[in-house]
mmCIF file of C-alpha atoms and ligand atoms in Angstrom:
data_model
loop_
_atom_site.group_PDB
_atom_site.id
_atom_site.type_symbol
_atom_site.label_atom_id
_atom_site.label_comp_id
_atom_site.label_asym_id
_atom_site.label_seq_id
_atom_site.Cartn_x
_atom_site.Cartn_y
_atom_site.Cartn_z
ATOM 1 C CA MET G 1 148.016 -6.112 -66.484
ATOM 2 C CA TYR G 2 147.228 -2.874 -68.514
ATOM 3 C CA THR G 3 144.885 -4.455 -71.039
ATOM 4 C CA PRO G 4 140.874 -3.354 -70.290
ATOM 5 C CA LYS G 5 138.529 -5.862 -69.335
ATOM 6 C CA PRO G 6 134.813 -5.874 -69.393
ATOM 7 C CA GLU G 7 134.838 -5.464 -65.534
ATOM 8 C CA ASP G 8 136.677 -2.290 -65.688
ATOM 9 C CA ARG G 9 133.425 -0.959 -66.933
ATOM 10 C CA PHE G 10 135.439 1.443 -69.421
ATOM 11 C CA THR G 11 132.878 3.261 -71.682
ATOM 12 C CA PHE G 12 132.929 6.097 -74.350
ATOM 13 C CA GLY G 13 130.596 8.136 -76.015
ATOM 14 C CA LEU G 14 130.001 8.097 -79.844
ATOM 15 C CA TRP G 15 130.672 11.875 -79.684
ATOM 16 C CA THR G 16 134.055 11.365 -77.759
ATOM 17 C CA VAL G 17 135.568 8.704 -80.474
ATOM 18 C CA GLY G 18 133.479 10.448 -83.213
ATOM 19 C CA ASN G 19 134.930 13.982 -82.480
ATOM 20 C CA ARG G 20 136.056 15.496 -86.051
ATOM 21 C CA GLY G 21 138.332 18.205 -84.540
ATOM 22 C CA ARG G 22 136.447 21.032 -85.154
ATOM 23 C CA ASP G 23 136.900 23.988 -82.929
ATOM 24 C CA PRO G 24 135.696 27.718 -82.971
ATOM 25 C CA PHE G 25 138.607 28.652 -85.412
ATOM 26 C CA GLY G 26 138.842 25.674 -87.523
ATOM 27 C CA LEU G 27 137.288 23.233 -89.444
ATOM 28 C CA GLU G 28 136.780 19.402 -89.226
ATOM 29 C CA THR G 29 140.265 17.808 -89.467
ATOM 30 C CA ARG G 30 138.795 14.274 -89.273
ATOM 31 C CA PRO G 31 135.888 12.436 -91.333
ATOM 32 C CA PRO G 32 132.496 11.547 -89.649
ATOM 33 C CA LEU G 33 132.743 8.120 -87.979
ATOM 34 C CA ASP G 34 129.599 5.990 -88.452
ATOM 35 C CA PRO G 35 128.212 4.976 -85.039
ATOM 36 C CA VAL G 36 128.186 1.244 -86.112
ATOM 37 C CA ASP G 37 132.263 1.672 -86.731
ATOM 38 C CA ALA G 38 132.655 3.399 -83.532
ATOM 39 C CA VAL G 39 130.915 0.394 -81.741
ATOM 40 C CA HIS G 40 133.143 -2.088 -83.592
ATOM 41 C CA MET G 41 135.952 0.375 -82.976
ATOM 42 C CA LEU G 42 135.545 0.291 -79.010
ATOM 43 C CA ALA G 43 135.024 -3.403 -79.025
ATOM 44 C CA GLU G 44 138.110 -4.032 -80.635
ATOM 45 C CA ILE G 45 140.240 -2.137 -77.987
ATOM 46 C CA GLY G 46 138.340 -3.597 -74.999
ATOM 47 C CA ALA G 47 135.983 -0.860 -74.011
ATOM 48 C CA TRP G 48 132.832 -2.432 -72.043
ATOM 49 C CA GLY G 49 130.171 0.289 -73.240
ATOM 50 C CA VAL G 50 129.148 3.112 -75.158
ATOM 51 C CA ASN G 51 127.093 6.208 -74.800
ATOM 52 C CA LEU G 52 124.821 8.552 -76.897
ATOM 53 C CA HIS G 53 123.341 11.675 -77.443
ATOM 54 C CA ASP G 54 120.026 11.303 -79.199
ATOM 55 C CA ASN G 55 121.235 13.313 -82.407
ATOM 56 C CA ASP G 56 124.709 11.396 -82.288
ATOM 57 C CA LEU G 57 122.638 8.507 -83.462
ATOM 58 C CA VAL G 58 119.585 9.781 -85.099
ATOM 59 C CA PRO G 59 119.638 13.068 -86.787
ATOM 60 C CA ILE G 60 117.393 15.844 -85.188
ATOM 61 C CA ASP G 61 114.949 15.838 -88.489
ATOM 62 C CA ALA G 62 114.656 11.995 -89.259
ATOM 63 C CA THR G 63 111.061 10.537 -89.755
ATOM 64 C CA PRO G 64 109.998 7.880 -87.208
ATOM 65 C CA ALA G 65 110.784 5.199 -90.133
ATOM 66 C CA GLU G 66 114.217 6.486 -90.511
ATOM 67 C CA ARG G 67 114.799 6.442 -86.656
ATOM 68 C CA ASP G 68 113.795 2.886 -86.435
ATOM 69 C CA ALA G 69 115.771 1.929 -89.063
ATOM 70 C CA ILE G 70 118.882 3.529 -87.747
ATOM 71 C CA VAL G 71 118.162 2.023 -84.183
ATOM 72 C CA ALA G 72 117.975 -1.425 -85.429
ATOM 73 C CA ARG G 73 121.298 -1.213 -87.161
ATOM 74 C CA PHE G 74 122.817 0.173 -84.267
ATOM 75 C CA LYS G 75 121.390 -2.508 -82.152
ATOM 76 C CA LYS G 76 122.864 -5.054 -84.393
ATOM 77 C CA ALA G 77 126.455 -3.827 -83.993
ATOM 78 C CA LEU G 78 125.789 -3.846 -80.091
ATOM 79 C CA ALA G 79 124.520 -7.468 -80.595
ATOM 80 C CA ASP G 80 127.745 -8.478 -82.933
ATOM 81 C CA THR G 81 130.210 -7.080 -80.793
ATOM 82 C CA GLY G 82 128.816 -7.640 -77.455
ATOM 83 C CA LEU G 83 129.247 -4.140 -76.528
ATOM 84 C CA GLN G 84 126.818 -2.653 -73.667
ATOM 85 C CA PHE G 85 124.759 0.351 -74.264
ATOM 86 C CA VAL G 86 125.108 2.372 -70.898
ATOM 87 C CA MET G 87 124.335 5.879 -70.620
ATOM 88 C CA GLY G 88 122.037 7.918 -72.821
ATOM 89 C CA THR G 89 121.604 11.589 -73.030
ATOM 90 C CA VAL G 90 120.062 14.382 -74.846
ATOM 91 C CA ASN G 91 121.169 17.105 -76.934
ATOM 92 C CA LEU G 92 119.759 20.335 -75.926
ATOM 93 C CA PHE G 93 122.521 22.583 -77.206
ATOM 94 C CA THR G 94 123.234 22.213 -80.839
ATOM 95 C CA ASP G 95 119.872 23.277 -82.492
ATOM 96 C CA PRO G 96 119.415 27.151 -82.814
ATOM 97 C CA VAL G 97 115.815 26.810 -80.851
ATOM 98 C CA PHE G 98 118.033 26.065 -77.845
ATOM 99 C CA LYS G 99 120.221 29.566 -78.201
ATOM 100 C CA ASP G 100 118.973 30.841 -75.316
ATOM 101 C CA GLY G 101 118.375 27.924 -73.080
ATOM 102 C CA ALA G 102 116.054 24.704 -73.332
ATOM 103 C CA PHE G 103 114.438 23.992 -69.617
ATOM 104 C CA THR G 104 115.124 27.442 -68.627
ATOM 105 C CA SER G 105 114.393 28.990 -71.753
ATOM 106 C CA ASN G 106 111.809 32.115 -71.236
ATOM 107 C CA VAL G 107 109.594 30.841 -73.982
ATOM 108 C CA PRO G 108 107.391 28.336 -72.756
ATOM 109 C CA GLU G 109 106.914 26.529 -76.201
ATOM 110 C CA ILE G 110 110.534 26.101 -76.239
ATOM 111 C CA ARG G 111 110.701 24.567 -72.611
ATOM 112 C CA ARG G 112 107.880 22.121 -73.564
ATOM 113 C CA TYR G 113 110.020 21.194 -76.841
ATOM 114 C CA ALA G 114 112.921 20.549 -74.724
ATOM 115 C CA LEU G 115 110.810 18.166 -72.439
ATOM 116 C CA ARG G 116 109.358 16.062 -75.592
ATOM 117 C CA LYS G 117 112.969 16.001 -77.021
ATOM 118 C CA THR G 118 114.112 14.421 -73.796
ATOM 119 C CA ILE G 119 111.358 12.041 -73.333
ATOM 120 C CA GLU G 120 112.172 10.617 -76.702
ATOM 121 C CA ALA G 121 115.878 10.520 -75.921
ATOM 122 C CA ILE G 122 114.902 8.644 -72.464
ATOM 123 C CA ASP G 123 112.885 6.150 -74.796
ATOM 124 C CA LEU G 124 115.656 5.559 -76.644
ATOM 125 C CA CYS G 125 117.799 4.911 -74.052
ATOM 126 C CA HIS G 126 115.526 2.678 -72.658
ATOM 127 C CA GLU G 127 114.957 0.711 -75.849
ATOM 128 C CA LEU G 128 118.926 0.493 -76.030
ATOM 129 C CA GLY G 129 118.913 -0.840 -72.584
ATOM 130 C CA GLY G 130 120.484 2.093 -70.764
ATOM 131 C CA LYS G 131 120.090 2.744 -67.192
ATOM 132 C CA ILE G 132 121.325 6.143 -66.728
ATOM 133 C CA PHE G 133 120.440 9.333 -68.394
ATOM 134 C CA VAL G 134 122.522 12.323 -68.398
ATOM 135 C CA LEU G 135 121.190 15.738 -68.215
ATOM 136 C CA TRP G 136 123.938 18.438 -69.199
ATOM 137 C CA GLY G 137 122.505 21.973 -69.708
ATOM 138 C CA GLY G 138 124.959 23.099 -72.105
ATOM 139 C CA ARG G 139 122.562 26.225 -73.098
ATOM 140 C CA GLU G 140 120.966 26.970 -69.663
ATOM 141 C CA GLY G 141 122.890 29.892 -68.957
ATOM 142 C CA ALA G 142 123.159 33.704 -69.883
ATOM 143 C CA GLU G 143 125.321 36.263 -71.318
ATOM 144 C CA VAL G 144 122.763 38.848 -70.815
ATOM 145 C CA ASN G 145 121.788 38.582 -67.166
ATOM 146 C CA ALA G 146 119.047 41.217 -67.474
ATOM 147 C CA ALA G 147 117.078 38.830 -69.709
ATOM 148 C CA ARG G 148 116.082 36.620 -66.824
ATOM 149 C CA ASN G 149 115.713 36.246 -63.343
ATOM 150 C CA PRO G 150 118.201 33.412 -61.979
ATOM 151 C CA MET G 151 115.764 32.305 -59.537
ATOM 152 C CA ASP G 152 113.329 31.718 -62.359
ATOM 153 C CA ALA G 153 115.818 29.498 -63.818
ATOM 154 C CA VAL G 154 116.356 27.303 -61.119
ATOM 155 C CA LYS G 155 112.709 26.809 -60.536
ATOM 156 C CA ARG G 156 112.273 25.986 -64.138
ATOM 157 C CA PHE G 157 115.210 23.568 -64.256
ATOM 158 C CA ARG G 158 113.471 21.702 -61.013
ATOM 159 C CA GLU G 159 110.120 21.656 -62.813
ATOM 160 C CA ALA G 160 111.467 20.027 -65.885
ATOM 161 C CA VAL G 161 113.539 17.354 -63.694
ATOM 162 C CA ASN G 162 110.102 16.312 -61.885
ATOM 163 C CA TYR G 163 108.402 16.076 -64.951
ATOM 164 C CA LEU G 164 111.139 13.814 -66.207
ATOM 165 C CA CYS G 165 111.233 11.806 -63.288
ATOM 166 C CA GLU G 166 107.393 11.342 -63.561
ATOM 167 C CA TYR G 167 107.702 9.909 -67.115
ATOM 168 C CA VAL G 168 110.281 7.461 -66.046
ATOM 169 C CA LEU G 169 108.067 6.417 -63.282
ATOM 170 C CA GLU G 170 104.875 6.175 -65.168
ATOM 171 C CA GLN G 171 106.565 3.949 -68.040
ATOM 172 C CA GLY G 172 107.958 2.142 -65.773
ATOM 173 C CA TYR G 173 111.953 2.292 -66.735
ATOM 174 C CA ASN G 174 114.767 1.256 -64.699
ATOM 175 C CA ILE G 175 116.595 4.492 -65.498
ATOM 176 C CA ARG G 176 118.304 7.327 -62.852
ATOM 177 C CA PHE G 177 119.410 10.831 -63.973
ATOM 178 C CA ALA G 178 122.884 12.157 -63.132
ATOM 179 C CA LEU G 179 123.075 15.937 -63.282
ATOM 180 C CA GLU G 180 126.310 17.154 -64.946
ATOM 181 C CA ALA G 181 127.685 20.957 -64.063
ATOM 182 C CA LYS G 182 130.160 22.994 -66.165
ATOM 183 C CA PRO G 183 130.816 26.652 -65.001
ATOM 184 C CA ASN G 184 130.659 28.255 -68.657
ATOM 185 C CA GLU G 185 130.962 27.235 -72.056
ATOM 186 C CA PRO G 186 129.087 27.342 -74.540
ATOM 187 C CA ARG G 187 127.088 30.304 -72.238
ATOM 188 C CA GLY G 188 128.956 32.886 -70.620
ATOM 189 C CA ASP G 189 127.874 31.481 -67.524
ATOM 190 C CA ILE G 190 125.927 28.271 -66.871
ATOM 191 C CA TYR G 191 123.535 27.839 -64.175
ATOM 192 C CA PHE G 192 124.289 25.121 -61.404
ATOM 193 C CA PRO G 193 128.281 25.912 -62.311
ATOM 194 C CA SER G 194 129.759 23.289 -60.223
ATOM 195 C CA THR G 195 128.437 19.770 -59.098
ATOM 196 C CA GLY G 196 127.852 21.213 -55.401
ATOM 197 C CA ALA G 197 125.326 23.062 -56.824
ATOM 198 C CA TYR G 198 123.583 20.119 -57.862
ATOM 199 C CA LEU G 199 123.988 18.157 -55.077
ATOM 200 C CA ALA G 200 122.048 20.835 -53.065
ATOM 201 C CA LEU G 201 119.283 21.115 -55.855
ATOM 202 C CA ILE G 202 118.589 17.274 -55.497
ATOM 203 C CA PRO G 203 116.925 17.186 -52.151
ATOM 204 C CA THR G 204 114.623 19.730 -53.317
ATOM 205 C CA LEU G 205 113.149 17.520 -55.990
ATOM 206 C CA ASP G 206 109.989 15.406 -55.975
ATOM 207 C CA HIS G 207 112.021 12.094 -56.511
ATOM 208 C CA PRO G 208 115.486 12.624 -54.903
ATOM 209 C CA GLU G 209 116.311 9.421 -55.109
ATOM 210 C CA MET G 210 115.997 8.981 -58.904
ATOM 211 C CA VAL G 211 118.559 11.768 -59.115
ATOM 212 C CA GLY G 212 122.391 11.906 -58.727
ATOM 213 C CA VAL G 213 125.375 13.582 -60.310
ATOM 214 C CA ASN G 214 127.649 13.219 -63.182
ATOM 215 C CA PRO G 215 130.650 15.205 -62.192
ATOM 216 C CA GLU G 216 133.161 15.906 -64.921
ATOM 217 C CA PHE G 217 137.041 16.644 -64.137
ATOM 218 C CA ALA G 218 137.362 19.109 -66.784
ATOM 219 C CA HIS G 219 134.469 21.075 -65.652
ATOM 220 C CA GLU G 220 135.386 21.388 -62.061
ATOM 221 C CA THR G 221 139.073 21.919 -63.189
ATOM 222 C CA MET G 222 138.084 25.108 -65.413
ATOM 223 C CA ALA G 223 136.300 26.368 -62.126
ATOM 224 C CA GLY G 224 139.699 26.134 -60.258
ATOM 225 C CA LEU G 225 138.162 23.210 -58.036
ATOM 226 C CA GLN G 226 139.997 20.025 -57.072
ATOM 227 C CA PHE G 227 138.132 17.491 -58.719
ATOM 228 C CA HIS G 228 138.313 14.397 -56.572
ATOM 229 C CA HIS G 229 137.175 16.171 -53.334
ATOM 230 C CA ILE G 230 133.941 16.527 -55.049
ATOM 231 C CA VAL G 231 133.840 13.162 -56.419
ATOM 232 C CA ALA G 232 134.341 11.667 -52.830
ATOM 233 C CA GLN G 233 131.796 14.159 -51.403
ATOM 234 C CA ALA G 234 129.246 12.581 -54.083
ATOM 235 C CA LEU G 235 130.179 9.145 -53.721
ATOM 236 C CA GLU G 236 129.908 9.442 -49.968
ATOM 237 C CA MET G 237 126.251 10.672 -50.027
ATOM 238 C CA GLY G 238 125.271 7.877 -52.355
ATOM 239 C CA LYS G 239 124.934 10.242 -55.342
ATOM 240 C CA LEU G 240 127.847 9.598 -57.937
ATOM 241 C CA PHE G 241 125.680 7.883 -60.581
ATOM 242 C CA HIS G 242 128.098 8.542 -63.154
ATOM 243 C CA ILE G 243 131.540 10.281 -63.726
ATOM 244 C CA ASP G 244 133.098 11.724 -67.028
ATOM 245 C CA LEU G 245 136.872 11.360 -66.975
ATOM 246 C CA ASN G 246 139.158 13.371 -69.038
ATOM 247 C CA ASP G 247 142.006 15.979 -68.220
ATOM 248 C CA GLN G 248 142.081 19.750 -68.109
ATOM 249 C CA LYS G 249 144.538 22.545 -67.641
ATOM 250 C CA ILE G 250 143.031 25.182 -65.178
ATOM 251 C CA GLY G 251 141.466 28.153 -66.180
ATOM 252 C CA ARG G 252 141.415 27.307 -69.821
ATOM 253 C CA PHE G 253 138.195 26.325 -72.222
ATOM 254 C CA ASP G 254 136.888 23.101 -72.097
ATOM 255 C CA GLN G 255 139.778 20.969 -73.409
ATOM 256 C CA ASP G 256 138.479 17.676 -73.091
ATOM 257 C CA LEU G 257 142.114 16.089 -73.021
ATOM 258 C CA ARG G 258 142.987 12.337 -72.566
ATOM 259 C CA PHE G 259 142.393 11.094 -69.126
ATOM 260 C CA ALA G 260 145.350 11.834 -66.942
ATOM 261 C CA SER G 261 147.439 13.236 -69.792
ATOM 262 C CA GLU G 262 147.872 16.741 -67.914
ATOM 263 C CA ASN G 263 147.074 16.026 -64.241
ATOM 264 C CA TYR G 264 148.977 12.978 -63.187
ATOM 265 C CA LYS G 265 148.592 13.591 -59.120
ATOM 266 C CA GLU G 266 145.293 14.546 -59.263
ATOM 267 C CA SER G 267 144.087 11.754 -61.730
ATOM 268 C CA PHE G 268 145.832 9.243 -59.247
ATOM 269 C CA PHE G 269 143.643 10.663 -56.090
ATOM 270 C CA LEU G 270 140.637 10.464 -58.280
ATOM 271 C CA VAL G 271 141.361 6.832 -59.139
ATOM 272 C CA LYS G 272 142.007 6.134 -55.515
ATOM 273 C CA VAL G 273 138.805 7.809 -54.365
ATOM 274 C CA LEU G 274 136.860 5.782 -57.012
ATOM 275 C CA GLU G 275 138.708 2.161 -56.406
ATOM 276 C CA ASP G 276 138.936 2.498 -52.483
ATOM 277 C CA GLY G 277 135.566 4.294 -52.253
ATOM 278 C CA GLY G 278 133.767 1.222 -53.853
ATOM 279 C CA TYR G 279 132.175 2.979 -56.773
ATOM 280 C CA ASP G 280 130.794 0.255 -59.088
ATOM 281 C CA GLY G 281 129.424 2.560 -62.024
ATOM 282 C CA PRO G 282 130.651 3.259 -65.449
ATOM 283 C CA ARG G 283 134.070 4.766 -65.953
ATOM 284 C CA HIS G 284 133.086 7.010 -68.970
ATOM 285 C CA PHE G 285 135.841 8.811 -70.827
ATOM 286 C CA ASP G 286 134.288 12.033 -72.109
ATOM 287 C CA ALA G 287 137.421 13.433 -73.804
ATOM 288 C CA HIS G 288 138.697 13.387 -77.362
ATOM 289 C CA ALA G 289 141.541 12.861 -79.492
ATOM 290 C CA TYR G 290 143.904 16.070 -80.382
ATOM 291 C CA ARG G 291 142.921 17.867 -83.357
ATOM 292 C CA THR G 292 146.161 16.834 -85.059
ATOM 293 C CA GLU G 293 145.337 13.038 -85.023
ATOM 294 C CA ASP G 294 143.676 11.197 -87.889
ATOM 295 C CA LEU G 295 141.620 7.410 -86.927
ATOM 296 C CA GLU G 296 144.586 5.835 -85.863
ATOM 297 C CA GLY G 297 145.615 8.546 -83.439
ATOM 298 C CA VAL G 298 141.726 8.699 -82.050
ATOM 299 C CA LYS G 299 142.195 4.652 -81.473
ATOM 300 C CA GLU G 300 145.683 5.708 -79.499
ATOM 301 C CA PHE G 301 143.690 8.155 -77.554
ATOM 302 C CA ALA G 302 140.946 5.884 -76.478
ATOM 303 C CA LYS G 303 143.227 3.018 -75.750
ATOM 304 C CA GLY G 304 145.571 5.741 -73.654
ATOM 305 C CA CYS G 305 142.630 6.682 -71.418
ATOM 306 C CA MET G 306 142.053 3.151 -70.206
ATOM 307 C CA ARG G 307 145.663 2.418 -70.194
ATOM 308 C CA SER G 308 146.583 5.188 -67.865
ATOM 309 C CA TYR G 309 143.359 4.613 -65.462
ATOM 310 C CA LEU G 310 144.910 1.006 -65.148
ATOM 311 C CA ILE G 311 148.081 2.165 -64.682
ATOM 312 C CA LEU G 312 146.682 4.622 -61.814
ATOM 313 C CA LYS G 313 144.782 1.842 -60.169
ATOM 314 C CA GLU G 314 147.987 -0.283 -59.796
ATOM 315 C CA LYS G 315 149.720 2.684 -58.326
ATOM 316 C CA VAL G 316 146.770 2.934 -55.552
ATOM 317 C CA ARG G 317 147.335 -0.696 -54.756
ATOM 318 C CA GLN G 318 151.097 -0.073 -54.520
ATOM 319 C CA PHE G 319 150.481 3.059 -52.194
ATOM 320 C CA ASN G 320 147.956 0.701 -50.254
ATOM 321 C CA GLU G 321 150.417 -1.614 -49.397
ATOM 322 C CA ASP G 322 153.491 0.400 -49.235
ATOM 323 C CA PRO G 323 155.103 -0.334 -45.823
ATOM 324 C CA GLU G 324 156.578 2.958 -45.217
ATOM 325 C CA ILE G 325 153.843 4.836 -46.420
ATOM 326 C CA GLN G 326 151.405 3.135 -44.547
ATOM 327 C CA GLN G 327 153.759 3.402 -41.535
ATOM 328 C CA ILE G 328 153.258 7.177 -41.487
ATOM 329 C CA LEU G 329 149.425 6.952 -42.022
ATOM 330 C CA GLN G 330 149.387 4.824 -39.016
ATOM 331 C CA GLU G 331 151.801 7.456 -37.201
ATOM 332 C CA ILE G 332 149.295 10.176 -38.290
ATOM 333 C CA ARG G 333 146.312 7.930 -37.286
ATOM 334 C CA ALA G 334 144.874 8.921 -41.023
ATOM 335 C CA ASN G 335 142.663 5.815 -40.932
ATOM 336 C CA GLU G 336 140.897 6.073 -37.528
ATOM 337 C CA HIS G 337 137.572 6.957 -37.380
ATOM 338 C CA GLU G 338 135.603 7.266 -34.241
ATOM 339 C CA VAL G 339 131.579 7.782 -34.505
ATOM 340 C CA LEU G 340 131.067 10.630 -32.551
ATOM 341 C CA THR G 341 127.573 11.293 -31.437
ATOM 342 C CA TYR G 342 126.238 13.728 -28.778
ATOM 343 C CA ASN G 343 124.745 10.718 -26.622
ATOM 344 C CA SER G 344 127.752 8.790 -26.841
ATOM 345 C CA VAL G 345 130.239 11.345 -25.433
ATOM 346 C CA ARG G 346 128.879 14.125 -23.513
ATOM 347 C CA PRO G 347 130.384 17.868 -24.010
ATOM 348 C CA ASP G 348 132.229 17.483 -20.641
ATOM 349 C CA GLU G 349 133.765 14.010 -21.941
ATOM 350 C CA LEU G 350 134.961 15.343 -25.123
ATOM 351 C CA VAL G 351 138.746 15.848 -24.083
ATOM 352 C CA PRO G 352 140.203 12.707 -22.594
ATOM 353 C CA PRO G 353 142.319 13.217 -19.575
ATOM 354 C CA GLY G 354 146.146 13.457 -20.254
ATOM 355 C CA PHE G 355 145.320 15.260 -23.726
ATOM 356 C CA GLU G 356 148.530 17.057 -24.655
ATOM 357 C CA ARG G 357 147.500 20.369 -26.511
ATOM 358 C CA THR G 358 150.823 21.944 -26.726
ATOM 359 C CA ALA G 359 152.608 18.635 -27.517
ATOM 360 C CA TRP G 360 150.366 18.006 -30.354
ATOM 361 C CA GLY G 361 150.739 21.388 -31.581
ATOM 362 C CA ALA G 362 154.725 20.842 -31.691
ATOM 363 C CA LYS G 363 154.456 17.456 -33.165
ATOM 364 C CA GLY G 364 155.881 17.140 -36.903
ATOM 365 C CA TYR G 365 153.427 15.031 -39.157
ATOM 366 C CA ALA G 366 155.825 13.874 -41.721
ATOM 367 C CA TYR G 367 153.883 15.124 -44.585
ATOM 368 C CA GLU G 368 157.056 16.281 -46.634
ATOM 369 C CA ARG G 369 157.970 12.516 -46.379
ATOM 370 C CA LEU G 370 154.595 11.060 -47.305
ATOM 371 C CA ASP G 371 154.123 13.345 -50.342
ATOM 372 C CA GLN G 372 157.723 12.786 -51.751
ATOM 373 C CA LEU G 373 156.936 8.983 -51.451
ATOM 374 C CA LEU G 374 154.092 9.385 -53.534
ATOM 375 C CA PHE G 375 156.177 11.365 -56.027
ATOM 376 C CA ASP G 376 158.695 8.489 -56.047
ATOM 377 C CA LEU G 377 155.884 6.069 -56.521
ATOM 378 C CA LEU G 378 154.228 7.626 -59.109
ATOM 379 C CA MET G 379 157.424 8.124 -61.089
ATOM 380 C CA GLY G 380 158.328 4.574 -60.827
ATOM 381 C CA VAL G 381 161.550 4.959 -58.996
ATOM 382 C CA ARG G 382 160.129 3.237 -55.702
HETATM 383 C C1 GCO C 401 130.748 19.042 -73.136
HETATM 384 C C2 GCO C 401 130.011 17.855 -71.879
HETATM 385 C C3 GCO C 401 129.080 17.191 -72.646
HETATM 386 C C4 GCO C 401 128.146 16.627 -71.906
HETATM 387 C C5 GCO C 401 127.247 15.422 -72.847
HETATM 388 C C6 GCO C 401 126.598 14.787 -71.975
HETATM 389 O O1 GCO C 401 131.498 20.039 -72.158
HETATM 390 O O2 GCO C 401 130.807 19.181 -73.994
HETATM 391 O O3 GCO C 401 131.016 17.723 -70.948
HETATM 392 O O4 GCO C 401 130.246 16.221 -73.392
HETATM 393 O O5 GCO C 401 129.175 15.610 -71.112
HETATM 394 O O6 GCO C 401 126.898 16.460 -73.516
HETATM 395 O O7 GCO C 401 125.317 15.419 -71.949
HETATM 396 MN MN1 MN C 402 130.884 15.884 -69.913
HETATM 397 MN MN1 MN C 403 133.137 18.770 -71.014
#
């Protein structure tokens, strides 16, 4: 029952299972994981797909011939295992050239180089069969705010996304973009700090239909926001093109913990939004194993992400079928939705005859009972 199947659409980035446990204070605790070995491992544990940054596979200084050989070897691993390639992205943060931003850099040549690098990463994504391209502007931010007008940052970022959309259209690629927000880290502050900022940017683009969002559990939680609310908004707006699942304690550095390892209840509501809301995109785990783990531990971590998702999916089913919970929801009319338009109900018809303002104010909503029932259900005593 909790064994992952291809239709669950679970994916991992090469950088997630390949994470070597380095942190700002300590060295790597794990050896490098060859991308081909990562593909075999992911297929073995039941993942559906794999994602990558350009430089997770092809070193930044590879020659064209080296690049082609590396890509061919990777494609063979995909073909041998049946693992899907799902999402591509670009590393615009590791190389020192991007230390003060890529698309938002003050230096025009660096902005051009960032676009060129991204275009090559888009070509790679297309070549591998990927249809989603994530843009995470890790270095698009500031510590010294005197150095850049933040309005220029917005304009430059918009121009870059417009440019990339034109490229995809001209090539005839079947690729859509998903913008990923983060409040800080590695920059002191990052522009477009939350998914809501990107949802507001998208309608100002030249090709808004090609661009959606890639919200990440850890990033919104770092900012003290409730993740599943923003995911619900993106889904409702038709803009949830991709999602980064992991976990995080509030107010900390980006922890990228195993999915559902910290916030059981919020993870439940997230899975509920995705499953009840009909999200049919990939479930990508952008997380990594604790620094204490060896390769066996990395496997446990990856299996755990998928298993926890499936357990919570089963809890969602139980919640939706629980007679007592559903009875309360019916009594509070939680699932009723009347489409109210100005023409269908005129202002003087809004309040129906017999509406009891004081009675509604005095009525108990049974939310204590409802929330306790959810706790019992999640803890397995129901
Ligand atoms: C992070 C980000 C990245 C991005 C990835 C995709 O905080 O490191 O979440 O993992 O998701 O770079 O572009
Ligand atoms: Mn991410
Ligand atoms: Mn992250």
